[in-house]
Coordinates of C-alpha atoms in Angstrom, one line a residue:
X16 CA 214.6 270.8 16.5
X17 CA 212.6 269.4 19.4
X18 CA 210.6 272.2 21.1
X19 CA 209.9 271.3 24.7
X20 CA 208.4 274.2 26.6
X21 CA 209.4 274.9 30.2
X22 CA 207.4 276.3 33.1
X23 CA 203.6 276.7 33.2
X24 CA 201.0 273.9 33.6
X25 CA 201.5 270.3 32.5
X26 CA 198.5 268.0 32.4
X27 CA 198.6 264.3 32.8
X28 CA 195.4 262.5 32.0
X29 CA 195.7 259.2 33.9
X30 CA 193.4 256.3 33.3
X31 CA 194.0 254.5 36.6
X32 CA 191.7 251.6 35.7
X33 CA 189.9 250.4 32.6
X34 CA 187.2 248.8 34.7
X35 CA 183.8 250.5 34.3
X36 CA 180.3 249.9 35.4
X37 CA 178.9 251.2 32.1
X38 CA 179.4 250.3 28.4
X39 CA 178.9 253.5 26.5
X40 CA 178.2 253.4 22.7
X41 CA 181.1 255.7 21.9
X42 CA 183.7 254.3 24.4
X43 CA 187.3 254.3 23.2
X44 CA 188.2 251.2 25.2
X45 CA 188.4 247.7 23.9
X46 CA 189.6 246.4 27.3
X47 CA 187.8 246.6 30.6
X48 CA 190.3 244.6 32.8
X49 CA 193.5 246.7 33.1
X50 CA 193.9 247.9 36.6
X51 CA 196.9 249.7 38.4
X52 CA 197.9 248.5 41.8
X53 CA 198.7 251.0 44.5
X54 CA 202.4 250.2 43.9
X55 CA 202.0 251.0 40.3
X56 CA 200.1 254.2 41.1
X57 CA 202.9 255.3 43.3
X58 CA 205.4 254.6 40.6
X59 CA 203.6 256.7 38.0
X60 CA 203.1 259.5 40.5
X61 CA 206.8 259.6 41.2
X62 CA 207.6 259.6 37.5
X63 CA 205.1 262.4 36.9
X64 CA 206.6 264.5 39.7
X65 CA 210.1 264.0 38.3
X66 CA 208.9 265.2 34.9
X67 CA 207.4 268.3 36.5
X68 CA 210.5 269.1 38.4
X69 CA 212.8 268.6 35.4
X70 CA 211.1 271.2 33.4
X71 CA 209.7 273.6 36.0
X72 CA 206.1 272.6 35.4
X73 CA 203.1 272.9 37.7
X74 CA 201.1 269.7 37.7
X75 CA 197.5 269.2 36.8
X76 CA 196.3 265.6 37.2
X77 CA 193.1 264.5 35.5
X78 CA 192.2 261.1 37.0
X79 CA 189.8 259.0 34.9
X80 CA 189.2 255.4 33.7
X81 CA 187.3 253.4 32.9
X82 CA 185.4 254.6 35.8
X83 CA 187.8 255.9 38.5
X84 CA 185.3 255.5 41.3
X85 CA 185.7 251.7 40.8
X86 CA 189.4 251.9 42.0
X87 CA 189.8 251.3 45.7
X88 CA 192.9 253.6 45.9
X89 CA 191.4 256.6 44.2
X90 CA 191.1 258.7 47.4
X91 CA 194.6 257.6 48.5
X92 CA 196.0 258.8 45.1
X93 CA 194.2 262.2 45.4
X94 CA 195.7 262.7 48.8
X95 CA 199.2 261.7 47.7
X96 CA 199.1 264.0 44.7
X97 CA 197.8 266.9 46.9
X98 CA 200.8 266.4 49.3
X99 CA 203.1 267.0 46.4
X100 CA 201.3 270.2 45.3
X101 CA 199.7 268.6 42.3
X102 CA 196.2 269.9 41.4
X103 CA 193.7 267.1 40.9
X104 CA 190.5 266.6 39.0
X105 CA 188.3 263.5 38.6
X106 CA 186.6 262.6 35.3
X107 CA 183.7 260.3 35.9
X108 CA 180.3 259.1 34.7
X109 CA 178.9 260.2 38.1
X110 CA 176.9 257.1 38.8
X111 CA 178.9 255.9 41.8
X112 CA 179.0 259.2 43.7
X113 CA 176.8 259.5 46.8
X114 CA 177.2 261.7 49.9
X115 CA 180.0 259.5 51.2
X116 CA 182.1 259.7 48.0
X117 CA 181.4 263.5 47.6
X118 CA 182.6 264.2 51.2
X119 CA 185.8 262.1 50.5
X120 CA 186.4 264.0 47.3
X121 CA 186.0 267.3 49.1
X122 CA 188.3 266.2 51.9
X123 CA 190.9 265.2 49.4
X124 CA 190.9 268.7 48.0
X125 CA 189.9 267.8 44.4
X126 CA 189.9 271.0 42.2
X127 CA 186.8 269.9 40.2
X128 CA 184.8 266.8 39.1
X129 CA 183.7 266.3 35.5
X130 CA 180.6 264.3 35.0
X131 CA 179.6 263.0 31.5
X132 CA 176.1 263.7 30.4
X133 CA 175.1 263.1 26.7
X134 CA 171.7 264.6 26.7
X135 CA 168.5 264.5 28.7
X136 CA 167.4 261.2 30.3
X137 CA 166.1 259.1 27.3
X138 CA 169.0 260.1 25.0
X139 CA 171.7 259.8 27.7
X140 CA 170.4 256.4 28.8
X141 CA 170.3 255.3 25.1
X142 CA 174.0 256.0 24.8
X143 CA 175.2 255.0 28.3
X144 CA 172.7 252.6 29.7
X145 CA 169.3 252.5 31.3
X146 CA 169.2 254.4 34.7
X147 CA 172.6 256.0 34.2
X148 CA 171.1 259.5 33.9
X149 CA 169.2 259.5 37.2
X150 CA 172.3 258.1 38.9
X151 CA 174.6 260.7 37.3
X152 CA 172.3 263.5 38.4
X153 CA 172.2 262.2 41.9
X154 CA 176.0 262.2 41.8
X155 CA 176.1 265.9 40.6
X156 CA 173.7 266.9 43.4
X157 CA 175.9 265.2 46.0
X158 CA 179.0 267.0 44.7
X159 CA 177.3 270.4 44.6
X160 CA 176.0 269.8 48.2
X161 CA 179.7 269.7 49.2
X162 CA 180.4 272.8 47.1
X163 CA 182.6 270.9 44.7
X164 CA 183.0 272.6 41.3
X165 CA 181.2 270.4 38.8
X166 CA 181.8 270.5 35.0
X167 CA 179.4 268.5 32.7
X168 CA 181.0 267.1 29.6
X169 CA 178.8 266.5 26.5
X170 CA 180.1 264.2 23.8
X171 CA 178.4 265.3 20.6
X172 CA 177.4 262.6 18.1
X173 CA 174.5 261.9 15.7
X174 CA 172.2 260.6 18.4
X175 CA 172.3 263.7 20.6
X176 CA 172.9 266.4 18.1
X177 CA 169.7 268.3 19.1
X178 CA 170.1 267.8 22.9
X179 CA 172.5 270.6 23.7
X180 CA 170.0 273.4 24.4
X181 CA 167.9 271.1 26.6
X182 CA 170.9 269.9 28.5
X183 CA 172.2 273.4 29.0
X184 CA 168.9 274.4 30.6
X185 CA 169.0 271.3 32.8
X186 CA 172.5 272.1 33.9
X187 CA 171.6 275.6 34.8
X188 CA 168.6 274.5 36.8
X189 CA 170.7 271.9 38.7
X190 CA 173.5 274.3 39.7
X191 CA 176.2 272.8 37.4
X192 CA 179.1 275.2 37.3
X193 CA 180.2 274.6 33.8
X194 CA 179.1 272.8 30.6
X195 CA 181.3 272.2 27.6
X196 CA 181.0 269.9 24.6
X197 CA 183.3 268.1 22.3
X198 CA 183.0 265.9 19.3
X199 CA 183.1 262.1 19.4
X200 CA 186.4 260.9 17.9
X201 CA 186.2 257.5 16.1
X202 CA 188.3 256.5 13.1
X203 CA 186.1 256.3 10.0
X204 CA 186.9 252.7 9.4
X205 CA 185.6 251.9 12.9
X206 CA 182.5 254.0 12.9
X207 CA 180.2 251.2 12.1
X208 CA 177.2 252.9 13.6
X209 CA 177.9 256.2 11.8
X210 CA 177.7 258.3 15.0
X211 CA 180.4 260.8 14.1
X212 CA 179.4 264.3 13.2
X213 CA 179.8 265.7 9.7
X214 CA 181.3 269.1 9.2
X215 CA 177.8 270.5 8.6
X216 CA 176.6 268.9 11.8
X217 CA 179.4 270.5 13.7
X218 CA 178.6 274.0 12.2
X219 CA 174.9 273.6 13.2
X220 CA 175.9 272.5 16.7
X221 CA 178.3 275.3 17.1
X222 CA 175.6 277.8 16.1
X223 CA 173.3 276.4 18.8
X224 CA 176.2 276.6 21.3
X225 CA 176.9 280.2 20.3
X226 CA 173.3 281.2 21.3
X227 CA 173.8 279.4 24.7
X228 CA 177.3 281.0 25.1
X229 CA 175.8 284.5 24.9
X230 CA 173.6 283.5 27.9
X231 CA 176.7 282.2 29.8
X232 CA 175.1 278.7 29.6
X233 CA 178.1 276.9 28.0
X234 CA 181.8 277.2 27.5
X235 CA 182.9 277.2 23.9
X236 CA 186.7 277.4 24.2
X237 CA 187.3 273.9 22.6
X238 CA 188.8 273.4 19.2
X239 CA 187.0 275.5 16.5
X240 CA 184.0 276.3 18.7
X241 CA 185.3 279.9 19.1
X242 CA 184.5 280.6 15.5
X243 CA 180.8 280.6 16.1
X244 CA 180.8 281.5 19.7
X245 CA 183.3 284.4 19.6
X246 CA 184.8 283.0 22.8
X247 CA 188.0 284.8 23.8
X248 CA 189.6 281.7 25.2
X249 CA 190.8 279.7 22.2
X250 CA 191.8 276.1 22.8
X251 CA 194.9 274.9 21.1
X252 CA 195.9 271.3 21.0
X253 CA 198.8 270.7 23.5
X254 CA 199.1 266.9 22.9
X255 CA 202.7 265.7 23.5
X256 CA 203.7 269.2 24.5
X257 CA 201.9 270.1 27.7
X258 CA 199.6 267.0 27.8
X259 CA 200.3 263.3 28.2
X260 CA 198.1 260.3 28.8
X261 CA 198.9 257.2 30.8
X262 CA 196.6 254.2 30.4
X263 CA 195.9 251.6 33.1
X264 CA 198.4 249.1 31.6
X265 CA 201.2 251.8 31.6
X266 CA 200.9 252.7 27.9
X267 CA 201.8 256.4 27.2
X268 CA 200.1 258.5 24.6
X269 CA 200.2 262.1 23.7
X270 CA 196.4 262.2 23.9
X271 CA 193.8 259.4 24.6
X272 CA 191.9 260.4 21.4
X273 CA 195.0 260.3 19.2
X274 CA 195.7 256.5 19.1
X275 CA 199.5 256.6 18.8
X276 CA 201.4 254.8 21.5
X277 CA 204.7 256.2 22.9
X278 CA 206.2 253.5 25.2
X279 CA 205.2 252.2 28.6
X280 CA 206.1 253.4 32.1
X281 CA 206.8 249.9 33.2
X282 CA 209.7 249.7 30.6
X283 CA 211.0 253.2 30.7
X284 CA 210.3 256.3 32.9
X285 CA 207.9 259.0 31.9
X286 CA 210.5 261.8 31.6
X287 CA 212.6 259.7 29.2
X288 CA 209.6 258.8 27.2
X289 CA 208.5 262.5 27.1
X290 CA 211.9 263.7 26.0
X291 CA 213.0 260.9 23.6
X292 CA 210.0 259.1 22.1
X293 CA 210.0 259.8 18.3
X294 CA 206.2 259.8 18.0
X295 CA 205.9 262.4 20.8
X296 CA 208.6 264.6 19.2
X297 CA 206.8 264.5 15.9
X298 CA 203.4 265.3 17.4
X299 CA 204.6 268.3 19.5
X300 CA 206.8 269.7 16.7
X301 CA 204.1 269.4 14.0
X302 CA 203.9 272.9 12.4
X303 CA 200.6 274.7 11.7
X304 CA 199.2 273.2 8.4
X305 CA 200.0 275.1 5.2
X306 CA 196.3 275.4 4.5
X307 CA 196.0 277.5 7.6
X308 CA 198.8 279.9 6.8
X309 CA 196.6 282.8 5.8
X310 CA 194.1 282.3 8.6
X311 CA 194.0 285.0 11.3
X312 CA 193.7 282.3 13.9
X313 CA 196.7 280.3 12.8
X314 CA 198.8 281.1 15.9
X315 CA 196.0 280.7 18.5
X316 CA 194.2 277.7 16.9
X317 CA 197.1 276.1 15.0
X318 CA 194.9 273.9 12.8
X319 CA 192.3 272.7 15.3
X320 CA 192.0 269.2 16.8
X321 CA 194.8 266.8 15.7
X322 CA 192.7 263.8 16.9
X323 CA 189.8 264.7 14.6
X324 CA 192.2 265.1 11.6
X325 CA 193.8 261.8 12.4
X326 CA 190.5 260.0 12.8
X327 CA 189.2 261.2 9.4
X328 CA 192.4 261.2 7.3
X329 CA 195.1 259.1 9.2
X330 CA 197.2 262.3 9.5
X331 CA 197.4 264.8 12.4
X332 CA 199.4 267.4 10.4
X333 CA 196.4 268.4 8.3
X334 CA 193.7 271.0 9.3
X335 CA 190.8 269.9 11.4
X336 CA 188.4 268.7 8.7
X337 CA 185.4 270.3 10.4
X338 CA 186.9 273.8 10.2
X339 CA 184.5 276.1 8.3
X340 CA 187.3 278.4 7.2
X341 CA 189.6 275.8 5.7
X342 CA 190.4 276.8 2.2
X343 CA 187.7 279.4 2.5
X344 CA 185.1 276.9 1.3
X345 CA 182.6 277.8 4.1
X346 CA 182.1 280.8 6.4
X347 CA 180.4 280.8 9.8

């Protein structure tokens, strides 16, 4: 039986363009050309609003790319979404934000802006390109000058495994409101540079994060991080249930990091895709893995991150392979 929840928040992560001014080492994209026109943006926004209304949801729109600041209609879209009562956030590399852009974001009523930082300057630039760190920090300072809530996102990988404490101190000293981290997600067959973390890497990183969490320097509510950090807010994968992704070519996915497509908004509307696509039905109705049946976190965690399991095993119905409690092999 298909279990579609009603009411509460429903998040759409919308990649309004695949164009980007950077070429990050861990980028999920293989196309940098797809670009939605204003007409297409309006179409998707209408379809998203129809989905929200049909199930009594409150809308939370995460606008990203590519780099969303390269899209000339970004600010128009933020205003249009605001008129419909949809809460908006912008996920960016931060390098294209100056005072002018920060003022516009403030005027558009954006809830928060997330800026990606993958370490201190040398490490970050090694992953995202020379000069990108200084530009991103300038963007953060411009945003904070407008009193915009800024979250920094740290994508953990082999190259920056030891950077988290230094970055946490840097964020604190630069008035960043929130820092969180997640693991890079690359299928094993495509990880030619071997940048993905091992389970042991993740445990070590989580322990570092736990020490920072005690000092309120980092949020640890993401998948499995709560085990080390004792965070009361436990993240549970909502892909396909309270989260959808739309790419710049109209492709619909449950989650950007779970590379399973579920139709296209230019061929069918978003509500129909959400209700009827077989892949989405399977993802949202996947039960908690049997291996987690005796775990005290089985209801709140439900097996961890489906995208990590899929990247490592080709199956999203298995437990997150980085879980230290799985089969009681490890303890944290």
